[in-house]
Coordinates of C-alpha atoms in Angstrom, one line a residue:
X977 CA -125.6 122.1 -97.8
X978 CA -122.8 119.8 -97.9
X979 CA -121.0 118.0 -94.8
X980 CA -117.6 118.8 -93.7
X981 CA -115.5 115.4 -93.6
X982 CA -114.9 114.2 -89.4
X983 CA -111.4 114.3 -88.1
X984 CA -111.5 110.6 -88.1
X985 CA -112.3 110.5 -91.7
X986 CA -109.9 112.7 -92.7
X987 CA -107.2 111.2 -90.4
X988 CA -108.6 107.4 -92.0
X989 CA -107.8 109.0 -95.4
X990 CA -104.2 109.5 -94.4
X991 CA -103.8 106.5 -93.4
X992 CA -104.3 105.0 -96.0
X993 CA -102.2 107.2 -98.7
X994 CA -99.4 106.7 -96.2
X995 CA -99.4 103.0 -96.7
X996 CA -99.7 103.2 -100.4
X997 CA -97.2 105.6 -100.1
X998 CA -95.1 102.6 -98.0
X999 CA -96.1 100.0 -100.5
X1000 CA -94.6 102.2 -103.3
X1001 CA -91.6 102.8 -102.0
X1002 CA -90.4 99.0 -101.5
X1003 CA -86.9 98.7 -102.8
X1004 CA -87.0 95.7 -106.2
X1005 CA -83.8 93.2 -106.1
X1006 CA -81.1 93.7 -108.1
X1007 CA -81.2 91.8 -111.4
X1008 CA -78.1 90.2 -110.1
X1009 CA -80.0 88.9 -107.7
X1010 CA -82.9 87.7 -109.4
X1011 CA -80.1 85.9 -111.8
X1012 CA -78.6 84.4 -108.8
X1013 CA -81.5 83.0 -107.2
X1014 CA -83.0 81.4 -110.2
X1015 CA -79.1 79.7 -111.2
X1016 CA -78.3 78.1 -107.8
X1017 CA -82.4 77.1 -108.0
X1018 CA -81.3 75.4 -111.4
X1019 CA -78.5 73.6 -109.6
X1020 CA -79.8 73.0 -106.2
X1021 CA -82.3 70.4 -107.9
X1022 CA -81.0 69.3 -111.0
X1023 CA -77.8 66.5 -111.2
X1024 CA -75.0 69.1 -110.8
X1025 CA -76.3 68.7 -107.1
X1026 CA -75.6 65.2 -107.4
X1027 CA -72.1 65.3 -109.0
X1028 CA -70.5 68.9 -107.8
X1029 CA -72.0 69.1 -104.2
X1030 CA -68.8 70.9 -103.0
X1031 CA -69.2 73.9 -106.0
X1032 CA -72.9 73.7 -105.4
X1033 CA -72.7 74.5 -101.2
X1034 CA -70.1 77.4 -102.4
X1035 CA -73.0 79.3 -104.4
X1036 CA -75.2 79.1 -101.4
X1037 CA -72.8 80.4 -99.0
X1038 CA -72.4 83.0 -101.5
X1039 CA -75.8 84.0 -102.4
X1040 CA -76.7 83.8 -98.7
X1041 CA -74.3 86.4 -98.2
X1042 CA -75.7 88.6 -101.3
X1043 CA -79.3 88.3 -99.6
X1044 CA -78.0 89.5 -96.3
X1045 CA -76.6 92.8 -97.9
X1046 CA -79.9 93.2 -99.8
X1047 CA -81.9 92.7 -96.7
X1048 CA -79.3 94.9 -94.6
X1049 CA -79.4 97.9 -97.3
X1050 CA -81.3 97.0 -100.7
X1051 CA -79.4 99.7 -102.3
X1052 CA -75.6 99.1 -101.3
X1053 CA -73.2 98.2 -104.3
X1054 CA -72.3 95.0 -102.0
X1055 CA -75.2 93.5 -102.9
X1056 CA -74.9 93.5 -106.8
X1057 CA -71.0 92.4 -106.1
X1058 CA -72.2 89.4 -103.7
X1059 CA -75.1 88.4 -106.1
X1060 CA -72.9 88.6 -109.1
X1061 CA -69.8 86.2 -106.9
X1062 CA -72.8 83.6 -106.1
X1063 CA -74.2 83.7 -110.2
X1064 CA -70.6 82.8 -110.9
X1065 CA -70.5 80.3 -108.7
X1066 CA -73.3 78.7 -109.7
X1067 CA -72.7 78.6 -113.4
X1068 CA -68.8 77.4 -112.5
X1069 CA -70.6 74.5 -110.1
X1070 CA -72.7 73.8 -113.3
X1071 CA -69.7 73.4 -115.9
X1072 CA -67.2 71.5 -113.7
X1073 CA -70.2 69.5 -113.0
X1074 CA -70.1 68.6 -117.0
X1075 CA -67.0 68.4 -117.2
X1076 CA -66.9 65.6 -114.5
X1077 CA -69.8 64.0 -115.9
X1078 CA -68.1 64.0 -119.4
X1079 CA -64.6 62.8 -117.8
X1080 CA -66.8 59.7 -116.0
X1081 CA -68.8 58.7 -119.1
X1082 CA -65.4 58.2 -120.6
X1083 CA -63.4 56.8 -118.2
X1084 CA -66.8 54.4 -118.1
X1085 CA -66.0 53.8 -122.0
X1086 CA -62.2 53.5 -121.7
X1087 CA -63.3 50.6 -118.5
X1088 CA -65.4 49.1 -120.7
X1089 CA -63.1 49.3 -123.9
X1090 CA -60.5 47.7 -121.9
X1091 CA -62.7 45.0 -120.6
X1092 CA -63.8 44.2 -124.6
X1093 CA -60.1 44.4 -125.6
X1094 CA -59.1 42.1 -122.7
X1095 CA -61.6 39.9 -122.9
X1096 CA -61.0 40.0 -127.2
X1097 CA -57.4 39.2 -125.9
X1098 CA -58.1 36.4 -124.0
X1099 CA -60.4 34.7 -126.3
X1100 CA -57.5 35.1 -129.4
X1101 CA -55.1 33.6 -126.3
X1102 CA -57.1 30.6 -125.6
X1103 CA -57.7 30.0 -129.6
X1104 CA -53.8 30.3 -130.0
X1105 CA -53.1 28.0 -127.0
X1106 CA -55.5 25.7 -128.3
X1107 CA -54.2 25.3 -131.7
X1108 CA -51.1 24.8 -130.3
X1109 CA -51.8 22.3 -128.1
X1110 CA -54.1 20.6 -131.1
X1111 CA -50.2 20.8 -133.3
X1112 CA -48.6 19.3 -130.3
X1113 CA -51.0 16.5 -129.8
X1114 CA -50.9 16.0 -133.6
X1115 CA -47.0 16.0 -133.7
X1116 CA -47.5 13.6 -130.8
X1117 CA -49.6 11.6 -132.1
X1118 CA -47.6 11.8 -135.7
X1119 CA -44.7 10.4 -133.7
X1120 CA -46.1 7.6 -132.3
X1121 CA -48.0 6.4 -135.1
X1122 CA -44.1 6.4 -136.8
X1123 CA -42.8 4.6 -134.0
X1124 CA -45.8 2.1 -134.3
X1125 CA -45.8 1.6 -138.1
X1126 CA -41.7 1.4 -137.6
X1127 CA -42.0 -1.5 -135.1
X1128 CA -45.1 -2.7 -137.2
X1129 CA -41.9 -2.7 -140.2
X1130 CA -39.3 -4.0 -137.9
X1131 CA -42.0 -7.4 -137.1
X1132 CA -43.0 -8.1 -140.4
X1133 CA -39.4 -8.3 -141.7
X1134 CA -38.8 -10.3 -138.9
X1135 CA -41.3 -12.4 -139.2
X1136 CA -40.4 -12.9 -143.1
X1137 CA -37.1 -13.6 -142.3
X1138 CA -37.9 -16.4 -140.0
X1139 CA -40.8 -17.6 -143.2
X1140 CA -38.0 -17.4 -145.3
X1141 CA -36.4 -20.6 -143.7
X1142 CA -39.3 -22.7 -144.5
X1143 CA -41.0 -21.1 -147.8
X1144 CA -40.3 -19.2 -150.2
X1145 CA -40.9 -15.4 -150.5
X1146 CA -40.7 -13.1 -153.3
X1147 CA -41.9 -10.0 -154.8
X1148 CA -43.9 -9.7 -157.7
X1149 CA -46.3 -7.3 -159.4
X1150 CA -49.0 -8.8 -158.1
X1151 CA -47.8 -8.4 -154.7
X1152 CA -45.5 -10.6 -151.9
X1153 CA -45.5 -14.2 -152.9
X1154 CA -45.5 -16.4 -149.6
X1155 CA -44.9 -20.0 -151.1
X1156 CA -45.6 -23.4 -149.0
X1157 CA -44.3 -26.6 -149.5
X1158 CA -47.4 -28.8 -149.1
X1159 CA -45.4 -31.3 -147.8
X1160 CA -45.1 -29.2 -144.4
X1161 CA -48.3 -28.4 -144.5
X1162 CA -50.5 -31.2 -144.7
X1163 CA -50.2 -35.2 -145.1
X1164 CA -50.6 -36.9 -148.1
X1165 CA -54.1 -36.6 -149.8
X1166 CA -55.2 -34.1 -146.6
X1167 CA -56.1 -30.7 -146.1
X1168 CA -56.2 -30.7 -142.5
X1169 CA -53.0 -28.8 -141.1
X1170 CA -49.8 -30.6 -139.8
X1171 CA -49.0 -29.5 -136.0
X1172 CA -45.5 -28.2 -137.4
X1173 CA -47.2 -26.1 -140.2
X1174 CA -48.4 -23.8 -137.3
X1175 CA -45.2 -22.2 -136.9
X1176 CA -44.7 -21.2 -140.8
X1177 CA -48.4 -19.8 -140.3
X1178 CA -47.9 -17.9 -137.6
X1179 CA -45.4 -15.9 -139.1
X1180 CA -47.6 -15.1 -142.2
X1181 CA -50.0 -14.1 -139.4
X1182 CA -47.2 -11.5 -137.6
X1183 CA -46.5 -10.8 -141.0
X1184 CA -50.0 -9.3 -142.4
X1185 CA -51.1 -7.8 -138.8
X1186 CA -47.6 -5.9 -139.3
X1187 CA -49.4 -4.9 -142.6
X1188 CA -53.0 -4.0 -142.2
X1189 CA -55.9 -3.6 -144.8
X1190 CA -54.1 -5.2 -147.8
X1191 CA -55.9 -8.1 -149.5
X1192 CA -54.6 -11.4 -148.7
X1193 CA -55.5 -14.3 -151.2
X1194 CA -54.6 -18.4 -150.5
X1195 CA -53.9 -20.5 -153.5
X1196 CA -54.1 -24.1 -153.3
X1197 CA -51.9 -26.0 -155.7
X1198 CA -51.5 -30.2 -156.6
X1199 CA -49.6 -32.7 -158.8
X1200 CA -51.0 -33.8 -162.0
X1201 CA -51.5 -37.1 -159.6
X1202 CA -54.7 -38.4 -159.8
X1203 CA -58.1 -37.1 -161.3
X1204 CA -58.6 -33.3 -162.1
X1205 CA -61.9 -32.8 -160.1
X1206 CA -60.3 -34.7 -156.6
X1207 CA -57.8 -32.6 -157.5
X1208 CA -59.6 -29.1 -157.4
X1209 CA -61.6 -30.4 -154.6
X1210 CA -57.9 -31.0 -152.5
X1211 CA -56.5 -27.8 -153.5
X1212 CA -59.4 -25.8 -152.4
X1213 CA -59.8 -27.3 -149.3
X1214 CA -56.1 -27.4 -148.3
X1215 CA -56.8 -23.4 -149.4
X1216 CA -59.7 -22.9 -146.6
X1217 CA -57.8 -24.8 -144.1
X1218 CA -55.4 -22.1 -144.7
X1219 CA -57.2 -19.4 -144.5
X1220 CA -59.5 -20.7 -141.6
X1221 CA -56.2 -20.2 -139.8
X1222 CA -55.3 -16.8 -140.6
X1223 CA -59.1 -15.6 -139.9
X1224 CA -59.2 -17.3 -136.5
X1225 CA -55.9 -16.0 -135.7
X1226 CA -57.2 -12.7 -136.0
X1227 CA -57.0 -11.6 -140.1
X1228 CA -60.3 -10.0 -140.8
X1229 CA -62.1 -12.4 -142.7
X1230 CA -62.9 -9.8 -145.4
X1231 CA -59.3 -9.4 -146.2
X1232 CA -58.4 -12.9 -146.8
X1233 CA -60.2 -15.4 -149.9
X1234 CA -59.5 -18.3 -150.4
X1235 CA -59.2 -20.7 -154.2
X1236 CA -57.6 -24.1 -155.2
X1237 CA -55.9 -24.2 -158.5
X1238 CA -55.7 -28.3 -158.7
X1239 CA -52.8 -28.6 -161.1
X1240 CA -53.4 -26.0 -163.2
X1241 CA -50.7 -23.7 -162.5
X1242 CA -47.3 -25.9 -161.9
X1243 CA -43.9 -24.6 -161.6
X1244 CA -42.3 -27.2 -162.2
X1245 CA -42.6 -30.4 -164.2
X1246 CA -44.7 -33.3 -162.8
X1247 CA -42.8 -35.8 -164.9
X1248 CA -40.5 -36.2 -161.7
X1249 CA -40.9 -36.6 -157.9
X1250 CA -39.1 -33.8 -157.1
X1251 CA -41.1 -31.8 -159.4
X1252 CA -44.2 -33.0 -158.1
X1253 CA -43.0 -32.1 -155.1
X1254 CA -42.9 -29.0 -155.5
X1255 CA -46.1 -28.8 -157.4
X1256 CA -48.0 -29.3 -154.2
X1257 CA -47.9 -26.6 -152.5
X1258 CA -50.0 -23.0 -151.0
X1259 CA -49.4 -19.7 -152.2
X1260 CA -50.4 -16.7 -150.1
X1261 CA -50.5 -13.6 -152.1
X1262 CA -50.3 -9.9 -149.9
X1263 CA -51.5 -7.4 -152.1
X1264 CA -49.4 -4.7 -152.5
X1265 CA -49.8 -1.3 -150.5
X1266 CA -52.1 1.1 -151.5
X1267 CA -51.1 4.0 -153.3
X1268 CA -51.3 7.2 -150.8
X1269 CA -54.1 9.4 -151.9

């Protein structure tokens, strides 16, 4: 025979269907909601937190507000309306957010653009102001060295014109002839220089220091007087004493040889004293210029 259920079974039983029957009947959010919730989630902890603060507060004012409808009647329209203003929000928050990240990234690029472009600026700036300075110096120095070789011209022909009073100068292909008289230069049978001869020399020496890097050769020169070889020997050393001179007076010793001719050579005829005369003598030959290359 079966058992009839107790009153406290029966009112246990209720129980429980009533709180299924509770469970059941909870209200679901809105899919406005949901959408809300997981947006300003998205931009709550992502960058446009970072960059659009101001946009990002708005939304959760907003969706604040659409979870207090919900919670003060799930079913009210308000709460879709609310839910659907804070979803908007959020997704504006998110695309100013890229907009003002795209707008700094750029003015980033234009910053550093400018800073290339100055700094390409600059460096095309100093290159120019360099050259030009370089020109300047050049013209500068262009300009002195003119001034310098014109004085350099303005001594020589000086110092040729004072020569000229006691030699004789001329051109010829081989170059300027600077003649001598041996007579001034040295005493009879010598070929150690006469104290008056220095004068005449130093000229010659203002002369080729006026003139630089041309090749300077002495020529001694006798009579027929007297024997060939003492002759020679005469010539030669009245030659060195000559160019012993120049050298120590500050010709480059390179520049300047020295050879004695004897009597070889004469320009005039040693039949007569006069002619002998002039005979003895020292040539000094200044190559001509170079040619410019």
């Amino acid at each position: 025979m079966k058992r009839q259920p107790t009153m406290w079974q029966v009112l246990g039983t209720v129980g429980v269907f009533a709180g299924l029957a509770s469970a059941c009947g909870a209200t679901l959010p809105p899919k406005e909601l949901s959408d809300a919730r997981a947006a300003y989630s998205r931009i709550e902890k992502g960058q446009v937190n970072k960059i659009n603060p101001a946009q990002v507060h708005e939304a959760k004012l907003l969706l604040d507000a659409a979870e207090a409808a919900f919670e003060k009647d799930p079913k009210a329209r308000t709460t879709i309306d609310k839910a659907y203003l804070a979803l908007r929000k959020a997704e504006l928050a998110e695309a100013h957010a890229g907009e003002m990240k795209a707008e700094k990234e750029i003015t980033e690029a234009e910053i550093a653009l400018g800073r290339k472009t100055k700094a390409e600026l600059d460096a095309t700036r100093q290159q120019l102001n360099a050259a030009e300075h370089k020109v300047a110096l050049s013209e500068q120095q262009l300009a002195q060295e003119r001034q310098a070789r014109a004085e350099a011209e303005k001594r020589a022909k000086e110092a040729l014109d004072n020569l000229a009073k006691i030699a004789s100068v001329k051109q010829e292909t081989r170059g300027t002839i600077i003649t001598l008289s041996g007579s001034v230069l040295f005493a009879s049978n010598k070929s150690t220089l006469l104290p008056g001869a220095m004068a005449g020399l130093d000229n010659v020496v203002t002369a080729l220091k006026s003139t630089p890097g041309r090749e300077v050769i002495v020529e001694g020169h006798t009579d027929s007087q007297g024997s060939h070889g003492l002759n020679m020997d005469l010539s030669q050393a009245r030659a060195e004493s000559v160019r012993s001179y120049l050298v120590d007076h500050g010709i480059p010793p390179d520049q300047v040889k020295a050879r004695g001719l004897g009597p070889d050579r004469p320009i005039a005829d040693n039949k007569t004293a006069e002619g002998r005369a002039n005979n003895r003598r020292v040539e000094i030959i200044v190559a001509p210029a170079p040619e410019p290359k």
